GROMACS .gro file of C-alpha atoms in nm:
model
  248
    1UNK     CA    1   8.787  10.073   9.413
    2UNK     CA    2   8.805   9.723   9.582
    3UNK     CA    3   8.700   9.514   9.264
    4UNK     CA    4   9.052   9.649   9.099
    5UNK     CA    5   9.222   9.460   9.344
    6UNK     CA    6   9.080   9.176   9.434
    7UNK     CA    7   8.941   8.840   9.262
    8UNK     CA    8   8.648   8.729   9.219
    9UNK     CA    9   8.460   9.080   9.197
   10UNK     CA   10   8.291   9.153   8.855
   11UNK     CA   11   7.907   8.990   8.904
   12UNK     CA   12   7.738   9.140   8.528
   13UNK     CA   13   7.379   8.955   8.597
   14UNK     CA   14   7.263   8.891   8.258
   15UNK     CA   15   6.862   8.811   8.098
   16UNK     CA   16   6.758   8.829   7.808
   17UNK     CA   17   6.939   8.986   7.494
   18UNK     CA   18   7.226   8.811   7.424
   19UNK     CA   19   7.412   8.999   7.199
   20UNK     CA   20   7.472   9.205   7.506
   21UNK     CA   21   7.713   8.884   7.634
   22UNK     CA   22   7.920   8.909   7.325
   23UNK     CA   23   7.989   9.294   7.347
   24UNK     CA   24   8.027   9.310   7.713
   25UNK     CA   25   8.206   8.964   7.846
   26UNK     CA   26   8.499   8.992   7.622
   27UNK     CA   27   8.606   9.364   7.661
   28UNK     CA   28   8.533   9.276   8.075
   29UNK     CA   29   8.769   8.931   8.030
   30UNK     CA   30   9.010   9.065   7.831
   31UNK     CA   31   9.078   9.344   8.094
   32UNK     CA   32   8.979   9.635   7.887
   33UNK     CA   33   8.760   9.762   8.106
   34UNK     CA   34   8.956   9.684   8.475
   35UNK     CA   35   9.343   9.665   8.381
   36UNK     CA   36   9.496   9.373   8.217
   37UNK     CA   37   9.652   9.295   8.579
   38UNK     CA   38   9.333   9.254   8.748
   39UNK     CA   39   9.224   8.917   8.790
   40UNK     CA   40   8.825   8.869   8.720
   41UNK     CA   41   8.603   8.640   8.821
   42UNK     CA   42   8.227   8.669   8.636
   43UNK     CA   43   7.958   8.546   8.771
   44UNK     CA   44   7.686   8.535   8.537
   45UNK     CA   45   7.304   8.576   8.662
   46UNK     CA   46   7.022   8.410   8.482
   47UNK     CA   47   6.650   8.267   8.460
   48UNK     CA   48   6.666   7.906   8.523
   49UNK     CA   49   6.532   7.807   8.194
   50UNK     CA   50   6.799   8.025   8.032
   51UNK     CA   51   7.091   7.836   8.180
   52UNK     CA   52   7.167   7.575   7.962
   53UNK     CA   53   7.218   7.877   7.703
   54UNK     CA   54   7.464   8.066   7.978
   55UNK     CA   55   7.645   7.767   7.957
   56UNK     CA   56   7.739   7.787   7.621
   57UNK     CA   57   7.886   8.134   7.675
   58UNK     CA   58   8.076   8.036   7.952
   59UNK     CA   59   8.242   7.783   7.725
   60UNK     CA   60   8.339   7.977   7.488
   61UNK     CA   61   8.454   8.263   7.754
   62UNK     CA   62   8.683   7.908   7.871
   63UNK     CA   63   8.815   7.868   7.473
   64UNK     CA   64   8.938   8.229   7.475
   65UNK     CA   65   9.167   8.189   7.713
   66UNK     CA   66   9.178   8.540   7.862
   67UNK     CA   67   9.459   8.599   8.127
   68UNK     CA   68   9.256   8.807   8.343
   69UNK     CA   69   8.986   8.553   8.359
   70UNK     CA   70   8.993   8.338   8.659
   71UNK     CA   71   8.651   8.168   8.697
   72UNK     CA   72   8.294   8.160   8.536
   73UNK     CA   73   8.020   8.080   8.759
   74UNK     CA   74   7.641   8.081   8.601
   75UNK     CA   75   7.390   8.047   8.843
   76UNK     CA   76   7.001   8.155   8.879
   77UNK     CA   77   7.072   8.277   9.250
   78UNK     CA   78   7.123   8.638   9.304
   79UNK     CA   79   7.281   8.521   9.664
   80UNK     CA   80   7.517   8.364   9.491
   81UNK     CA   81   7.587   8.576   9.214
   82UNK     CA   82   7.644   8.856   9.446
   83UNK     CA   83   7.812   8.742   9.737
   84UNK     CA   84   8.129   8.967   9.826
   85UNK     CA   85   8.109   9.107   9.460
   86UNK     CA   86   8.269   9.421   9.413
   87UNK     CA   87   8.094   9.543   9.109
   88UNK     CA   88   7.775   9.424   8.984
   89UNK     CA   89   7.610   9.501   8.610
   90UNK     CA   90   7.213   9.487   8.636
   91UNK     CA   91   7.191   9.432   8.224
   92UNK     CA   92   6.867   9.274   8.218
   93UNK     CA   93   6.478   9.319   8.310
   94UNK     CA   94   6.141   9.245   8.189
   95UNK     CA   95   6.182   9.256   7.795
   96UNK     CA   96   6.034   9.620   7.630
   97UNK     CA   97   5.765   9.443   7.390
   98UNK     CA   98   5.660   9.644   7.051
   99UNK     CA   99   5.451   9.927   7.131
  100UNK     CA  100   5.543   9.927   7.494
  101UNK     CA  101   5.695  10.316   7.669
  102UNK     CA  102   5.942  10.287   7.897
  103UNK     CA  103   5.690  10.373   8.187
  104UNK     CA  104   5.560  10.029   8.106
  105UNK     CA  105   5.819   9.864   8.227
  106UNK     CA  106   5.786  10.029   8.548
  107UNK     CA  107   5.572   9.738   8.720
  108UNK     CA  108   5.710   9.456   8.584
  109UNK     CA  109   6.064   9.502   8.685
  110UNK     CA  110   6.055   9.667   8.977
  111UNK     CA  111   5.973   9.311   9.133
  112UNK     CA  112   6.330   9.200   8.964
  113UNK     CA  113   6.487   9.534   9.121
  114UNK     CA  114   6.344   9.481   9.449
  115UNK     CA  115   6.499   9.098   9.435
  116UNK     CA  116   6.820   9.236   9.318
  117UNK     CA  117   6.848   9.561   9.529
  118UNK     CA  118   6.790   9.308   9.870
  119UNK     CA  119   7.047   9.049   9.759
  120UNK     CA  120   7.309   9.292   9.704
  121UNK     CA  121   7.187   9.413  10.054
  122UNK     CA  122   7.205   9.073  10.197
  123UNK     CA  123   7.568   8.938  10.035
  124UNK     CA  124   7.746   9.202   9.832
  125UNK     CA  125   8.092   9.376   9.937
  126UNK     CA  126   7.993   9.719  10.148
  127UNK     CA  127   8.178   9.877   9.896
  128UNK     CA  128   8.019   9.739   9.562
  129UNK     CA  129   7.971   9.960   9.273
  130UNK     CA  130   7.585   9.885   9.065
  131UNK     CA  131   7.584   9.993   8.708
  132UNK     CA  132   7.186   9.935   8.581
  133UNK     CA  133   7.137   9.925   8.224
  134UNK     CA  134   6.824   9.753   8.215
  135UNK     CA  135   6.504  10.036   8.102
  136UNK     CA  136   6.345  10.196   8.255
  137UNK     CA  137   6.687  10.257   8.410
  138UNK     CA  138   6.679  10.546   8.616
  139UNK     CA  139   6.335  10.397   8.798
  140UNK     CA  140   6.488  10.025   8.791
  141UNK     CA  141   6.803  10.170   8.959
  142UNK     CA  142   6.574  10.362   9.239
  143UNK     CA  143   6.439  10.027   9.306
  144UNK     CA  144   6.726   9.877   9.349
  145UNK     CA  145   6.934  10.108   9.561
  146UNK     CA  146   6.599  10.145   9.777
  147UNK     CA  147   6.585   9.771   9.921
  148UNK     CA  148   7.007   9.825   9.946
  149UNK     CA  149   7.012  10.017  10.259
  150UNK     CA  150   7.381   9.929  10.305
  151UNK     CA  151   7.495  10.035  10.045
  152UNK     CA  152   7.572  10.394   9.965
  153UNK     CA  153   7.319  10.590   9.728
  154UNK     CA  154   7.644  10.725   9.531
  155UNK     CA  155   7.740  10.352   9.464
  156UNK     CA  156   7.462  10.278   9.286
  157UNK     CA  157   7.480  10.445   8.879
  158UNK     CA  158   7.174  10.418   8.595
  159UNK     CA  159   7.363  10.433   8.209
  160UNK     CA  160   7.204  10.670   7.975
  161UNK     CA  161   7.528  10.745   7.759
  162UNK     CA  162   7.303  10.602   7.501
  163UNK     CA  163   7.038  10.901   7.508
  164UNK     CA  164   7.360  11.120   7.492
  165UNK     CA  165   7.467  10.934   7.171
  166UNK     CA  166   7.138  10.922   7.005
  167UNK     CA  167   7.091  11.320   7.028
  168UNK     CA  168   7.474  11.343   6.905
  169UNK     CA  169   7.388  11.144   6.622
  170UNK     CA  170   7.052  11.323   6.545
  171UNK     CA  171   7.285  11.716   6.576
  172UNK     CA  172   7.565  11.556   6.364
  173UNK     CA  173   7.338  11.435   6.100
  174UNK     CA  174   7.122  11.791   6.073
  175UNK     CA  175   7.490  11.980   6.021
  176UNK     CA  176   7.625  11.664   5.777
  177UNK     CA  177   7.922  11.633   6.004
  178UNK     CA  178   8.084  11.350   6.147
  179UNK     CA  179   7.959  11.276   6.534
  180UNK     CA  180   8.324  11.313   6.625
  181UNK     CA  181   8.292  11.697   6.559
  182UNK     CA  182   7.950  11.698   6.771
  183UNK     CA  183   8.086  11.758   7.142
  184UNK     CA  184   7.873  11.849   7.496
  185UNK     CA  185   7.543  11.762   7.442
  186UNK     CA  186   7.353  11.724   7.728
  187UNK     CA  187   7.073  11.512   7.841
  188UNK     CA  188   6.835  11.611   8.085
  189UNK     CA  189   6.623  11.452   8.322
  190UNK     CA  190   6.517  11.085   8.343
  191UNK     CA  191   6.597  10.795   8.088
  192UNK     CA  192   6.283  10.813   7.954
  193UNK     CA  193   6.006  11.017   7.767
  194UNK     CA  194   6.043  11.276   8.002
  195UNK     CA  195   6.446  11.303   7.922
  196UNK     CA  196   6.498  11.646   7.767
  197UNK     CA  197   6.818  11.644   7.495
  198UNK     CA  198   6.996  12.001   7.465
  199UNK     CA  199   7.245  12.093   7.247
  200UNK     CA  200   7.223  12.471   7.314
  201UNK     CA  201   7.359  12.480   7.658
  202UNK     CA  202   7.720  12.382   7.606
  203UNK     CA  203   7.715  12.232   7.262
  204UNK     CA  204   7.994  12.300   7.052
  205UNK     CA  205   8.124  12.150   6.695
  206UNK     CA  206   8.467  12.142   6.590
  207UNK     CA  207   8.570  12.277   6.256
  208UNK     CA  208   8.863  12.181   5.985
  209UNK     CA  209   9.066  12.425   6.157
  210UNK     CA  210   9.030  12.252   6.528
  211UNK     CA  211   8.832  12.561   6.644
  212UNK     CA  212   8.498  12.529   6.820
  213UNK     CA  213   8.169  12.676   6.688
  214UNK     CA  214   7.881  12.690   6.952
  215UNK     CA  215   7.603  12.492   6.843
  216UNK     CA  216   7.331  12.763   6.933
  217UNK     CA  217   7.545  12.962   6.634
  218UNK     CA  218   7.499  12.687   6.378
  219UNK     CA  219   7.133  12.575   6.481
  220UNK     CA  220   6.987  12.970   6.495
  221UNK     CA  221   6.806  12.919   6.159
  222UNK     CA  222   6.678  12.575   6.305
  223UNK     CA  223   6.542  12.642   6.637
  224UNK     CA  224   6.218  12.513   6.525
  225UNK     CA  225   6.329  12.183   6.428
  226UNK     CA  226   6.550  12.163   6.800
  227UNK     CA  227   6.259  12.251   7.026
  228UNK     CA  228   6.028  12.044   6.835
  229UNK     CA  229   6.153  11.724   6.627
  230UNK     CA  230   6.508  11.679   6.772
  231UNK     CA  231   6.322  11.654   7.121
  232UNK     CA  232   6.099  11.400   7.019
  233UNK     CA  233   6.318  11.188   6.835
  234UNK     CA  234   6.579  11.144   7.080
  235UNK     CA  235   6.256  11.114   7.304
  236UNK     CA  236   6.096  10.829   7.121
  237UNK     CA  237   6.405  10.686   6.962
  238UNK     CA  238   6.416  10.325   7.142
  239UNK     CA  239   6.052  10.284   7.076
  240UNK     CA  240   6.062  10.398   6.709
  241UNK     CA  241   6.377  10.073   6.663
  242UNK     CA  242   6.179   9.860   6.851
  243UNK     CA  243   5.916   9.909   6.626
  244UNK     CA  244   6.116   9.919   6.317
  245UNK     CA  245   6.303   9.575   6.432
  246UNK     CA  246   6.045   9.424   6.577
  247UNK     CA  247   6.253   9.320   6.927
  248UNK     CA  248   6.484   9.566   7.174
   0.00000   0.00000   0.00000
């Protein structure tokens, strides 16, 4: 991929939710996640009246002193964010509020998707790989790669690893094992409501003994609770933190 090789590449595009900055920009600087050879340049994407804050991570990105960091550029223009990047991290949209469905999302950030979908268009590298993490993420993703005609479709990727997790944690917890154990859960469908977490399909656990025991074998007294609760948790789960926390 082109943003292994050359400078200047890595464009995360960052509102709202901090905390993300602080798990993301290190293991990104510190070449854990492109090679500790690569040389990275991060451009980091915000609201205008967010900035001043940006700054402050882009100091202390300076203090660390990674090797693999060349440059931080903070900017509120997509067009500048994106231009020539080679990989590009949609991380935030229009904040989910308490009480809000993912499906309520849908209208305020496709306007942000459409934005960022024809910037990429306009300045990006023909070859730029779009990871969207921002919810509704499937949808916010569509958006995006829609107004990128230029772009191919298979370049552009929506994250739900964390629907995957959520219904590993919810199977590990029902056996009392340890989520390492819990392996090939699958997630259906959409990142949403709609999303349909199965177990049964492939879903295996590992004993003491490092054999595997289909999960369909250990859940057959608990089909009830799989079809039913499991579903609905995994389901609901981001609303019922959100709710719990007070903020996403």
């Amino acid at each position: 991929m082109s943003f292994l090789t050359q400078p200047g590449g890595l464009t995360p595009r960052f509102i709202g939710r901090p905390s993300f900055r602080y798990a993301l920009l290190p293991l990104i600087a510190s070449g854990y996640v492109f090679g500790d050879t690569v040389p990275i340049e991060l451009r980091l994407l915000e609201i205008p009246h967010a900035l001043k804050s940006l700054t402050g991570v882009k100091m202390e990105l300076e203090d660390s002193a990674y090797p693999c960091l060349s440059n931080v550029l903070c900017t509120a223009d997509p067009l500048e964010a994106f231009d020539n990047a080679d990989c590009i991290i949609l991380v935030g949209g229009f904040p989910r509020k308490k009480g809000m469905a993912r499906n309520d999302l849908i209208q305020a950030n496709t306007k942000i998707f459409t934005e960022m979908g024809a910037a990429i268009d306009e300045v990006a590298s023909p070859n730029v790989k779009v990871l969207v993490v921002a919810n509704p993420a499937n949808t916010n993703c569509l958006v995006a790669l829609n107004e990128a005609s230029n772009i191919p479709t298979k370049n552009f990727c929506a994250l739900s690893f964390l629907d995957h997790q959520r219904a590993k944690a919810q199977i590990a917890k029902r056996l009392g094992v340890s989520t390492a154990r819990v392996k090939n859960v699958i997630i259906w469908g959409n990142h949403s409501e709609t999303q349909y977490p199965d177990p049964l399909t492939d879903g295996y656990c590992i004993r003491d003994d490092g054999s595997e025991i289909p999960l369909v074998s250990l859940l057959k007294n608990d089909i009830e609770w799989v079809t039913n609760d499991f579903i609905s948790i995994v389901q609901n789960r981001g609303k019922s933190v959100i709710e719990v926390r007070g903020n996403s």
